[in-house]
Coordinates of C-alpha atoms and ligand atoms in Angstrom, one line a residue:
M916 CA 119.9 122.3 76.8
L917 CA 116.4 123.2 77.6
Y918 CA 113.5 120.9 77.1
P919 CA 111.0 122.4 74.6
V920 CA 107.9 123.9 76.1
T921 CA 104.8 125.8 74.9
N922 CA 104.0 129.0 76.7
E923 CA 102.9 132.5 75.9
K924 CA 106.3 133.1 74.1
R925 CA 107.1 129.7 72.7
T926 CA 105.3 127.1 70.6
V927 CA 106.1 123.4 70.2
I928 CA 104.9 121.5 67.1
D929 CA 104.9 117.7 67.4
L930 CA 106.3 116.0 64.3
N931 CA 105.8 112.5 65.6
G932 CA 103.5 110.2 63.6
V933 CA 103.7 107.9 60.6
W934 CA 106.6 108.7 58.5
G935 CA 107.8 107.3 55.2
F936 CA 110.7 104.8 55.6
C937 CA 112.9 102.4 53.8
L938 CA 115.9 100.3 54.6
D939 CA 119.1 100.7 52.5
D940 CA 119.7 97.7 50.3
G941 CA 123.2 97.2 51.6
T942 CA 125.2 99.3 49.1
N943 CA 125.2 102.2 51.6
E944 CA 125.4 104.9 49.0
E945 CA 124.0 108.4 49.3
R946 CA 120.2 107.7 49.0
I947 CA 118.6 111.0 50.0
N948 CA 118.8 112.7 46.6
N949 CA 117.5 110.0 44.3
S950 CA 114.2 108.1 43.9
F951 CA 115.3 105.2 46.2
I952 CA 113.0 106.2 49.1
A953 CA 110.0 106.9 46.8
L954 CA 110.3 103.5 45.2
N955 CA 110.7 101.6 48.5
R956 CA 108.6 103.7 50.8
E957 CA 106.9 101.9 53.7
N958 CA 105.1 103.3 56.7
I959 CA 106.9 103.5 60.0
A960 CA 106.1 105.0 63.4
V961 CA 108.1 107.8 64.9
P962 CA 109.2 107.6 67.7
A963 CA 110.0 103.9 67.8
S964 CA 112.8 101.6 66.9
Y965 CA 112.1 100.3 63.4
N966 CA 113.4 96.7 64.1
D967 CA 110.2 95.1 65.5
L968 CA 107.6 97.1 63.6
K969 CA 107.5 94.8 60.6
D970 CA 107.3 91.1 60.4
D971 CA 110.4 90.9 58.3
L972 CA 113.8 89.7 59.3
R973 CA 115.4 92.4 57.1
Y974 CA 114.1 95.0 59.7
R975 CA 115.2 92.9 62.7
E976 CA 118.7 92.3 61.4
H977 CA 119.3 95.4 59.4
Y978 CA 122.9 96.6 59.2
G979 CA 123.6 100.1 58.0
W980 CA 121.6 103.0 56.8
A981 CA 117.8 103.5 56.9
Y982 CA 115.9 106.5 55.6
Y983 CA 112.9 108.4 57.0
E984 CA 110.9 111.2 55.5
R985 CA 107.9 113.4 56.0
T986 CA 106.8 116.9 55.1
F987 CA 105.8 119.6 57.5
T988 CA 104.3 123.0 57.2
I989 CA 105.5 126.0 59.3
P990 CA 102.5 128.1 60.4
E991 CA 102.6 131.7 59.1
T992 CA 101.9 132.8 62.7
L993 CA 105.5 131.9 63.6
R994 CA 106.9 134.4 61.0
S995 CA 108.8 136.6 63.5
Q996 CA 110.0 133.6 65.6
R997 CA 113.2 131.8 65.8
L998 CA 112.6 128.2 64.6
V999 CA 114.4 125.1 65.8
L1000 CA 114.1 121.4 64.8
R1001 CA 114.8 119.1 67.7
F1002 CA 115.5 115.4 67.7
D1003 CA 115.4 113.8 71.2
A1004 CA 117.4 110.8 70.0
V1005 CA 118.3 109.2 66.7
T1006 CA 120.2 105.9 67.0
H1007 CA 123.2 106.0 66.3
H1008 CA 124.3 108.3 63.5
A1009 CA 122.0 110.8 61.8
L1010 CA 122.1 112.9 58.7
V1011 CA 119.3 115.4 58.5
Y1012 CA 118.2 116.9 55.2
I1013 CA 115.7 119.7 54.6
N1014 CA 114.4 120.1 51.0
G1015 CA 117.3 117.9 49.9
K1016 CA 120.0 119.9 51.6
L1017 CA 122.1 118.4 54.4
V1018 CA 121.6 120.5 57.5
K1019 CA 123.0 118.4 60.3
E1020 CA 125.2 115.4 61.0
H1021 CA 125.0 113.9 64.5
Q1022 CA 126.9 111.0 66.1
G1023 CA 125.5 109.2 69.2
G1024 CA 122.1 107.7 69.6
F1025 CA 120.8 108.7 73.0
L1026 CA 121.1 112.4 73.4
P1027 CA 119.1 115.3 71.8
F1028 CA 120.4 117.5 69.0
E1029 CA 118.9 120.7 67.5
I1030 CA 119.0 122.5 64.2
S1031 CA 118.4 126.2 64.0
L1032 CA 116.2 126.7 60.9
D1033 CA 117.2 130.4 60.4
G1034 CA 117.9 130.9 56.7
I1035 CA 116.8 127.3 55.9
V1036 CA 113.0 127.6 55.9
T1037 CA 110.4 130.3 55.9
A1038 CA 107.2 130.5 57.9
G1039 CA 104.2 129.5 55.8
S1040 CA 106.2 127.1 53.6
T1041 CA 106.0 123.3 53.4
C1042 CA 109.3 121.4 53.7
L1043 CA 110.5 117.9 53.0
L1044 CA 112.3 116.5 56.0
Q1045 CA 114.5 113.4 55.5
V1046 CA 116.7 111.6 58.0
A1047 CA 119.3 109.0 57.2
V1048 CA 120.1 106.8 60.2
D1049 CA 123.0 104.4 60.5
N1050 CA 122.9 101.7 63.2
R1051 CA 126.4 100.4 62.8
V1052 CA 128.6 100.2 66.0
S1053 CA 132.3 99.9 66.0
H1054 CA 135.3 100.3 68.3
S1055 CA 135.0 104.1 67.8
T1056 CA 131.2 104.4 68.6
L1057 CA 129.5 104.5 71.9
P1058 CA 128.2 101.9 72.6
V1059 CA 131.0 99.8 71.2
G1060 CA 130.8 97.0 68.6
N1061 CA 133.2 94.9 66.7
E1062 CA 134.4 96.4 63.4
D1063 CA 132.6 96.3 60.1
G1064 CA 130.1 93.4 60.7
T1065 CA 132.5 90.7 59.6
A1066 CA 134.2 89.6 62.9
F1067 CA 134.1 86.0 63.4
F1068 CA 133.8 84.3 66.7
G1069 CA 134.4 81.0 68.5
S1070 CA 131.7 78.6 67.5
D1071 CA 131.4 80.0 64.0
N1072 CA 134.5 78.1 63.2
A1073 CA 133.0 74.6 63.7
G1074 CA 132.5 72.8 60.4
V1075 CA 133.8 75.7 58.3
P1076 CA 136.9 75.1 56.2
S1077 CA 138.4 78.6 56.7
V1078 CA 137.8 81.9 58.4
E1079 CA 137.8 83.6 55.0
M1080 CA 135.0 81.4 53.7
A1081 CA 132.9 81.9 56.8
K1082 CA 133.3 85.6 56.5
K1083 CA 132.1 85.4 52.9
W1084 CA 129.0 83.4 53.8
R1085 CA 128.2 85.2 57.0
K1086 CA 125.6 87.9 56.7
K1087 CA 127.1 91.4 57.5
R1088 CA 125.7 92.2 60.9
N1089 CA 126.2 94.3 64.0
L1090 CA 128.4 92.6 66.5
P1091 CA 127.7 94.6 69.7
N1092 CA 130.0 94.5 72.7
F1093 CA 126.9 94.9 74.8
D1094 CA 124.0 92.7 75.9
F1095 CA 121.0 94.6 74.7
F1096 CA 119.4 94.5 71.2
N1097 CA 120.9 97.2 69.0
Y1098 CA 117.5 98.9 68.5
A1099 CA 117.8 101.7 66.0
G1100 CA 115.9 104.5 64.2
I1101 CA 114.2 107.7 65.4
N1102 CA 113.8 106.4 68.9
R1103 CA 112.5 109.6 70.6
S1104 CA 110.3 112.5 69.7
V1105 CA 110.9 115.0 66.9
R1106 CA 109.6 118.5 67.4
L1107 CA 109.7 121.9 65.8
Y1108 CA 109.7 124.7 68.3
S1109 CA 109.8 128.4 68.3
T1110 CA 111.3 131.0 70.5
P1111 CA 111.5 134.8 70.3
E1112 CA 114.5 136.1 68.4
K1113 CA 116.0 137.2 71.7
Y1114 CA 115.6 134.2 73.8
I1115 CA 116.7 132.2 76.9
R1116 CA 119.3 129.7 75.7
D1117 CA 119.9 127.9 78.9
V1118 CA 119.3 128.0 82.7
T1119 CA 121.5 126.5 85.3
I1120 CA 120.4 125.9 88.9
V1121 CA 122.8 125.0 91.8
P1122 CA 120.9 124.4 95.0
S1123 CA 122.4 124.3 98.5
V1124 CA 121.2 124.5 102.1
D1125 CA 121.9 127.0 104.8
G1126 CA 120.3 126.1 108.1
A1127 CA 116.6 126.0 107.4
D1128 CA 116.9 128.1 104.2
G1129 CA 117.5 126.9 100.7
I1130 CA 120.0 128.7 98.5
V1131 CA 119.6 128.8 94.7
D1132 CA 122.6 129.9 92.6
Y1133 CA 121.3 130.5 89.1
T1134 CA 122.6 131.5 85.7
V1135 CA 120.5 132.4 82.7
D1136 CA 122.3 132.2 79.4
T1137 CA 120.6 134.8 77.1
D1138 CA 121.2 137.8 74.9
C1139 CA 118.2 139.5 76.4
D1140 CA 118.9 142.6 78.4
S1141 CA 116.7 142.1 81.4
V1142 CA 116.1 138.9 83.4
F1143 CA 113.6 138.4 86.2
V1144 CA 113.5 135.3 88.2
A1145 CA 110.6 134.3 90.5
I1146 CA 110.6 131.1 92.5
T1147 CA 107.2 129.6 93.1
D1148 CA 106.3 126.9 95.5
R1149 CA 104.1 123.8 94.9
E1150 CA 100.9 125.9 95.3
G1151 CA 102.2 128.5 92.8
R1152 CA 102.9 131.2 95.4
T1153 CA 106.0 133.3 94.8
V1154 CA 108.5 132.7 97.6
A1155 CA 111.5 134.6 96.3
T1156 CA 112.6 136.8 93.4
A1157 CA 115.8 138.1 91.8
E1158 CA 116.9 140.1 88.8
G1159 CA 119.9 139.7 86.5
K1160 CA 121.5 136.9 84.4
E1161 CA 123.0 135.3 87.5
G1162 CA 122.6 135.5 91.1
R1163 CA 121.8 133.9 94.5
I1164 CA 118.3 133.5 95.9
R1165 CA 117.5 132.6 99.4
I1166 CA 114.3 130.6 100.1
E1167 CA 113.4 130.9 103.7
N1168 CA 112.4 127.7 105.5
A1169 CA 112.8 125.8 102.3
K1170 CA 111.3 122.4 101.7
L1171 CA 113.9 119.9 100.5
W1172 CA 113.6 117.5 97.6
N1173 CA 113.8 114.1 99.3
P1174 CA 113.8 110.6 97.7
Y1175 CA 110.9 108.2 97.9
P1176 CA 109.1 107.5 100.2
E1177 CA 109.8 111.0 101.6
D1178 CA 108.5 114.1 99.9
P1179 CA 110.3 115.1 96.6
Y1180 CA 109.3 118.8 96.9
L1181 CA 109.8 120.8 93.7
Y1182 CA 109.9 124.5 93.2
T1183 CA 109.6 126.3 89.8
A1184 CA 111.9 129.0 88.6
V1185 CA 109.9 131.3 86.4
I1186 CA 112.4 133.1 84.2
K1187 CA 111.2 136.1 82.3
T1188 CA 113.1 138.5 80.0
E1189 CA 111.8 141.4 78.0
S1190 CA 110.9 138.9 75.2
D1191 CA 111.0 135.3 76.5
R1192 CA 109.8 133.1 79.3
Y1193 CA 110.9 129.7 80.6
D1194 CA 109.7 127.8 83.6
L1195 CA 112.0 125.2 85.1
R1196 CA 111.1 122.8 87.9
F1197 CA 113.9 122.1 90.3
G1198 CA 114.5 120.7 93.8
I1199 CA 116.6 121.8 96.7
R1200 CA 118.8 119.0 97.8
T1201 CA 122.5 118.3 98.5
V1202 CA 124.6 115.3 97.5
R1203 CA 127.9 114.5 99.2
I1204 CA 130.2 111.6 99.9
D1205 CA 131.4 111.4 103.4
G1206 CA 133.9 108.6 104.0
R1207 CA 131.9 105.5 103.1
R1208 CA 128.6 107.2 103.2
F1209 CA 126.5 108.7 100.3
L1210 CA 124.7 111.6 101.8
I1211 CA 121.6 113.2 100.4
N1212 CA 120.5 116.2 102.4
G1213 CA 123.2 115.3 104.9
K1214 CA 121.6 111.8 105.6
P1215 CA 123.1 108.4 104.6
F1216 CA 121.2 107.2 101.6
F1217 CA 120.8 103.5 100.7
F1218 CA 120.3 102.7 97.0
K1219 CA 117.5 100.2 96.6
G1220 CA 116.8 99.8 93.0
F1221 CA 117.7 98.5 89.6
G1222 CA 119.8 98.5 86.5
K1223 CA 117.1 99.1 83.8
H1224 CA 116.7 99.3 80.1
E1225 CA 114.5 101.3 77.8
D1226 CA 113.0 98.3 76.3
S1227 CA 109.4 97.3 75.6
P1228 CA 107.6 95.0 73.2
V1229 CA 107.0 96.4 69.7
H1230 CA 108.5 99.9 70.5
G1231 CA 112.0 98.4 71.1
R1232 CA 113.9 101.3 72.6
G1233 CA 111.3 103.7 71.2
F1234 CA 110.1 106.4 73.6
D1235 CA 107.1 105.0 75.5
L1236 CA 105.6 107.2 78.2
A1237 CA 103.1 104.6 79.3
F1238 CA 105.9 102.2 80.1
D1239 CA 107.8 104.9 81.9
V1240 CA 104.8 105.7 84.1
K1241 CA 104.2 102.0 84.7
D1242 CA 107.9 101.4 85.6
M1243 CA 107.8 104.3 88.1
S1244 CA 104.8 102.7 89.7
L1245 CA 106.5 99.3 89.9
I1246 CA 109.7 100.8 91.3
K1247 CA 107.7 102.2 94.1
W1248 CA 105.6 99.0 94.5
M1249 CA 108.8 97.1 95.1
G1250 CA 109.8 99.7 97.7
A1251 CA 112.8 100.8 95.6
N1252 CA 114.1 104.4 95.5
S1253 CA 116.6 104.5 92.6
F1254 CA 117.8 103.2 89.2
R1255 CA 120.8 103.5 86.9
T1256 CA 120.1 104.5 83.3
S1257 CA 122.1 101.4 82.2
H1258 CA 123.5 101.6 79.6
Y1259 CA 122.8 105.0 78.0
P1260 CA 120.9 108.2 78.8
Y1261 CA 117.2 107.7 78.9
A1262 CA 114.5 110.0 77.5
E1263 CA 114.2 113.3 79.3
E1264 CA 110.6 112.7 80.3
M1265 CA 111.8 109.8 82.5
Y1266 CA 114.1 112.2 84.5
S1267 CA 111.2 114.7 85.0
L1268 CA 109.0 111.8 86.2
A1269 CA 111.8 110.8 88.6
D1270 CA 112.0 114.4 89.9
E1271 CA 108.3 114.3 90.7
E1272 CA 108.2 110.8 92.1
G1273 CA 111.4 111.1 94.2
I1274 CA 113.3 108.4 92.4
V1275 CA 117.1 108.8 92.5
I1276 CA 119.0 108.3 89.2
I1277 CA 122.6 107.3 88.5
D1278 CA 122.9 108.8 85.0
E1279 CA 125.0 106.7 82.6
T1280 CA 126.6 107.6 79.2
P1281 CA 126.3 105.1 76.3
A1282 CA 129.9 104.0 76.8
V1283 CA 129.4 100.3 77.2
G1284 CA 131.8 97.7 76.0
I1285 CA 135.1 99.6 75.7
G1286 CA 137.8 97.1 75.3
A1287 CA 135.7 94.0 74.9
G1288 CA 136.2 91.8 71.8
T1289 CA 139.7 93.0 71.2
A1290 CA 143.2 92.1 72.4
Q1291 CA 144.5 95.6 71.8
D1292 CA 144.7 98.4 74.3
P1293 CA 141.4 100.2 73.5
Y1294 CA 142.6 103.4 75.1
K1295 CA 145.5 103.7 72.8
T1296 CA 144.2 102.0 69.7
F1297 CA 140.8 103.4 69.1
N1298 CA 139.6 106.9 68.7
I1299 CA 137.1 107.1 71.6
R1300 CA 138.2 109.9 73.9
K1301 CA 136.8 112.9 71.9
H1302 CA 133.4 111.3 71.4
H1303 CA 133.3 110.2 75.0
E1304 CA 134.0 113.7 76.1
D1305 CA 131.3 115.0 73.8
V1306 CA 128.6 112.7 75.2
I1307 CA 129.6 113.5 78.8
R1308 CA 129.4 117.2 78.0
D1309 CA 126.0 116.8 76.3
L1310 CA 124.6 114.5 79.1
I1311 CA 125.5 117.0 81.8
D1312 CA 124.2 119.9 79.6
R1313 CA 120.9 118.1 79.3
D1314 CA 120.4 116.7 82.8
K1315 CA 122.3 119.1 85.1
N1316 CA 119.2 120.6 86.7
H1317 CA 117.4 117.4 87.7
P1318 CA 117.3 116.8 91.4
S1319 CA 116.8 113.1 90.8
V1320 CA 120.3 112.8 89.2
V1321 CA 122.7 112.2 92.1
M1322 CA 125.7 110.7 90.3
W1323 CA 127.3 110.4 86.8
S1324 CA 128.3 107.0 85.5
M1325 CA 130.9 107.5 82.7
A1326 CA 130.6 104.0 81.4
N1327 CA 129.6 100.4 82.0
E1328 CA 132.1 97.6 82.2
P1329 CA 135.1 99.0 80.3
D1330 CA 138.3 96.9 80.3
T1331 CA 140.4 98.1 83.3
E1332 CA 142.3 94.9 83.8
H1333 CA 144.4 94.2 80.7
F1334 CA 146.0 97.6 80.3
P1335 CA 145.7 98.9 83.8
E1336 CA 147.9 101.9 83.3
S1337 CA 146.2 103.2 80.2
A1338 CA 142.8 102.5 81.9
E1339 CA 143.8 104.5 85.0
E1340 CA 145.0 107.4 82.9
Y1341 CA 141.8 107.4 80.7
W1342 CA 139.3 107.1 83.6
T1343 CA 140.9 109.5 86.0
S1344 CA 141.3 112.2 83.4
L1345 CA 137.6 111.7 82.3
Y1346 CA 136.7 111.7 86.0
D1347 CA 138.3 115.2 86.4
Y1348 CA 136.7 116.3 83.2
T1349 CA 133.2 115.2 84.3
H1350 CA 133.6 116.9 87.7
S1351 CA 134.8 120.1 86.0
L1352 CA 131.6 120.3 83.9
D1353 CA 129.0 119.6 86.5
P1354 CA 127.8 122.9 88.0
Q1355 CA 126.4 120.8 91.0
D1356 CA 129.7 118.8 91.2
R1357 CA 127.9 115.5 91.8
P1358 CA 129.9 112.3 92.5
V1359 CA 131.4 110.6 89.5
T1360 CA 132.0 106.9 88.8
F1361 CA 132.0 104.2 86.2
V1362 CA 130.7 100.7 86.6
C1363 CA 133.3 97.9 86.8
C1364 CA 133.0 94.4 85.3
Q1365 CA 134.0 91.2 87.0
N1366 CA 137.8 91.4 86.8
N1367 CA 141.0 91.0 88.7
Y1368 CA 140.2 93.9 91.1
E1369 CA 143.7 93.9 92.5
V1370 CA 145.2 94.7 89.1
D1371 CA 142.5 97.2 88.2
R1372 CA 143.8 100.7 89.2
A1373 CA 140.9 102.8 87.9
T1374 CA 137.7 101.6 89.8
R1375 CA 139.2 102.4 93.2
K1376 CA 139.8 106.0 92.1
M1377 CA 136.1 106.8 91.6
D1378 CA 133.9 108.5 94.2
V1379 CA 131.8 105.4 94.6
V1380 CA 133.0 101.9 93.7
C1381 CA 130.3 100.4 91.5
I1382 CA 130.7 96.8 90.6
N1383 CA 128.7 94.3 88.5
R1384 CA 129.2 90.8 89.9
Y1385 CA 127.6 87.4 89.0
Y1386 CA 129.1 85.1 91.6
G1387 CA 126.8 82.1 91.5
W1388 CA 125.6 82.7 87.9
Y1389 CA 128.4 83.2 85.3
N1390 CA 131.0 82.0 87.8
L1391 CA 130.6 79.3 90.4
S1392 CA 127.3 78.7 88.7
G1393 CA 124.6 77.4 90.9
D1394 CA 126.8 77.0 94.0
M1395 CA 125.7 79.7 96.3
D1396 CA 128.0 78.6 99.2
A1397 CA 131.0 79.0 96.9
A1398 CA 129.6 82.2 95.4
C1399 CA 129.2 83.8 98.8
Y1400 CA 132.7 82.8 99.8
A1401 CA 134.2 84.4 96.7
L1402 CA 132.1 87.5 97.0
N1403 CA 133.3 87.9 100.6
I1404 CA 136.9 87.7 99.5
E1405 CA 136.3 90.5 97.1
L1406 CA 134.3 92.5 99.6
D1407 CA 137.2 92.2 102.1
F1408 CA 139.4 93.8 99.4
W1409 CA 137.0 96.7 98.8
Q1410 CA 136.7 97.3 102.5
T1411 CA 140.4 98.2 102.6
I1412 CA 139.9 100.8 99.9
G1413 CA 137.7 102.9 102.2
K1414 CA 135.0 104.0 99.7
P1415 CA 131.3 103.4 99.5
L1416 CA 130.3 100.5 97.2
I1417 CA 127.2 99.9 95.2
M1418 CA 126.5 96.5 93.7
T1419 CA 125.2 97.9 90.4
E1420 CA 124.4 94.5 88.9
Y1421 CA 123.9 91.0 90.2
G1422 CA 121.4 88.5 89.0
A1423 CA 120.3 85.2 87.5
D1424 CA 118.3 84.4 84.4
T1425 CA 114.9 83.1 85.4
L1426 CA 112.1 81.7 83.4
P1427 CA 108.8 82.9 84.8
G1428 CA 106.6 79.9 85.8
F1429 CA 109.5 77.5 86.0
H1430 CA 109.3 76.1 89.5
L1431 CA 111.4 73.4 91.2
S1432 CA 111.3 72.0 94.7
Q1433 CA 115.1 72.5 94.9
P1434 CA 116.5 75.8 93.7
E1435 CA 118.4 75.2 90.5
M1436 CA 119.4 77.7 87.9
F1437 CA 116.7 79.3 85.8
S1438 CA 114.0 78.5 88.3
E1439 CA 112.1 81.2 90.2
E1440 CA 113.2 79.5 93.4
F1441 CA 116.8 79.9 92.4
Q1442 CA 116.5 83.6 91.6
V1443 CA 115.0 84.2 95.1
M1444 CA 117.6 82.1 96.8
Y1445 CA 120.4 83.7 94.9
Y1446 CA 119.3 87.2 95.9
D1447 CA 118.6 86.2 99.5
R1448 CA 122.0 84.7 99.9
I1449 CA 123.9 87.6 98.4
N1450 CA 121.8 90.3 100.2
T1451 CA 122.6 88.6 103.5
E1452 CA 126.3 89.2 102.8
F1453 CA 125.7 92.9 101.9
D1454 CA 123.8 93.4 105.1
K1455 CA 127.0 92.5 107.0
R1456 CA 129.0 95.3 105.3
D1457 CA 128.3 99.0 106.2
F1458 CA 130.3 100.2 103.2
V1459 CA 127.9 98.5 100.8
I1460 CA 125.5 101.4 100.4
G1461 CA 123.4 100.1 97.6
E1462 CA 122.0 97.0 95.8
H1463 CA 120.8 97.2 92.2
P1464 CA 119.6 93.8 91.0
W1465 CA 120.0 93.1 87.3
N1466 CA 117.6 93.7 85.8
F1467 CA 114.3 95.5 86.5
A1468 CA 112.6 93.6 83.7
D1469 CA 113.5 91.0 81.0
F1470 CA 114.8 92.7 77.9
N1471 CA 115.6 91.9 74.3
T1472 CA 119.1 91.0 73.1
I1473 CA 120.8 89.8 69.9
Q1474 CA 120.1 86.1 69.2
G1475 CA 122.7 83.7 70.5
V1476 CA 123.3 80.5 72.5
Y1477 CA 123.2 82.4 75.8
R1478 CA 119.9 84.1 75.2
A1479 CA 116.5 82.5 74.8
D1480 CA 114.1 85.3 73.9
G1481 CA 116.5 87.8 75.4
N1482 CA 118.0 88.4 78.8
R1483 CA 115.7 86.8 81.4
K1484 CA 117.3 88.3 84.6
G1485 CA 114.4 90.6 85.1
L1486 CA 112.5 90.7 88.4
L1487 CA 109.6 91.4 86.1
T1488 CA 108.8 89.9 82.7
R1489 CA 109.2 92.1 79.7
D1490 CA 105.5 92.9 79.9
R1491 CA 106.1 93.9 83.6
R1492 CA 104.5 90.9 85.5
P1493 CA 106.3 90.1 88.7
K1494 CA 108.4 87.0 89.1
M1495 CA 108.7 85.6 92.6
A1496 CA 111.9 87.6 93.1
A1497 CA 109.9 90.8 92.7
H1498 CA 107.8 89.9 95.7
Y1499 CA 110.9 88.9 97.6
F1500 CA 112.4 92.4 97.0
R1501 CA 109.1 94.1 97.8
K1502 CA 109.2 92.4 101.2
R1503 CA 112.9 93.2 101.8
W1504 CA 112.9 96.8 100.5
T1505 CA 109.7 97.9 102.2
S1506 CA 111.4 97.1 105.5
I1507 CA 114.7 98.9 104.6
P1508 CA 114.6 102.6 105.2
T1509 CA 115.8 105.0 102.5
F1510 CA 117.9 106.9 105.0
G1511 CA 120.1 105.5 107.8
Y1512 CA 120.0 101.8 106.9
K1513 CA 123.8 101.8 107.2
P1514 CA 125.4 104.1 109.7
Ligands
LIG2446 C1 126.7 92.6 82.6 C2 126.4 93.7 81.7 C3 124.9 93.7 81.3 C4 124.4 92.3 80.9 C5 124.7 91.4 82.1 C6 124.2 90.0 81.8 O1 126.7 95.0 82.3 O2 124.6 94.6 80.3 O3 123.1 92.3 80.5 O4 126.1 91.4 82.3 O5 125.0 89.2 81.3 O6 128.0 92.2 82.5 O7 123.1 89.7 82.1

């Protein structure tokens, strides 16, 4: 799916701004066609999560539908154009109405969807746009939550005569199987855009290298008759041209896209047809696994970076370009070169920034929490496969051309231990599916949670073993000698598997400004010692080809006894101030090369 652009053939109209809004009152009936919104209308910002925009617990803890509305006018000048309404992300389930008529239903809160407005609106008219948004998560949504807001856990039991009574008293609420706040609403931009009637639907670029030359295999999906492709360099000079809907272009003495701190050189493919034009920035780089090495442009790459979140004060998970630019700056300041889009696809603008800045991305679907909170075999009991395939397809469709994306992560921490055979079948078939869809055939993985790794059959089948481990925090808490001992037993196991391994999460909650002479849990001194001890073990293992501390910054979560003002494992605070550990990593990573750190 192409990102919307304005050029001499296309126009983008921004529909972001202050919209009318109201929360459903809990009855969850059809609200769009009655006066409910008019009677309860409040102002809300788009894009943003609605949860933290009002000082009202109803917003913070809302469960179910919420409604947005605004009007927009289509300029008469667009009369002969094809019109499309594009939502970059509505979390999690959206119904879109134009002039009271349902025009689209979309499931999944982190990927874009579009509505062709042909036959629905006319140029020159003013339309009422309404969006109903449902934030409920269940065992069939991605991310996963416990069913129907009534589940009842552990400590809820204390002092309550019966489960039935507690369920009656307990407010209906989302029970996420994931550790980030379930921010909801129109989280990313809304735009109206136009194309000519005969237009460029999609462009696919597959780069490769032949000696000193770059090879670009391209496909243009269009009904247009003639297609011209010009490749321009950074200075705007044309370096190669081609004609036709698909073909191969050779760029002599090509400059490669290389990760930070090397040069992330980008070319532009200028695609013109008899009626349309689209300019796509791309990089020439290769990605390949060779034994226990992860090769970018044929050189062994070491992942220095983070698990992140899209999370910022006030905006929640709302698109925030200022935070994205700031985060890129901080990633480089710490000497990092990569991050994982834990635990869902991020806004497209972040990938374009990463392309330009040379930051490598492990691109993750929103499949987090599969199998948690249930004793049943999730792969056989719940209806997830079809939706999971849909999000993988849409993710690849959206992100396939970004040079920054070097690996797909199908999920975070699914259960692979309790039903190992079902898990193996599920993950290996999705692995084949993901490979089959990616025109660049990048490596594919999923991220494994602390488990009995000898029983788990699925993690070892991935191209790269990605594990989240909290030795010294959740287990063997505070005892770093024991933690390193246990970690090494596990690393001995993975060494026999013969694949590259990235530690995709490890970390310790840390209160900024809490200092101790002796490193105990939650102090800044402990966080530094924890990382230093564990990194020392990684340095002894050549097959550990990456370290992604959890997390880049503190982030918001559901309230609960484990979380005081959210998850505090950030190297930075939520407002992006460095803890001591950020300085520790800056020192470590600025002396670790991006290429060739491990043989
Ligand atoms: C991991 C999860 C991550 C959590 C982290 C933690 O992948 O989402 O935030 O634990 O508990 O298991 O801090």
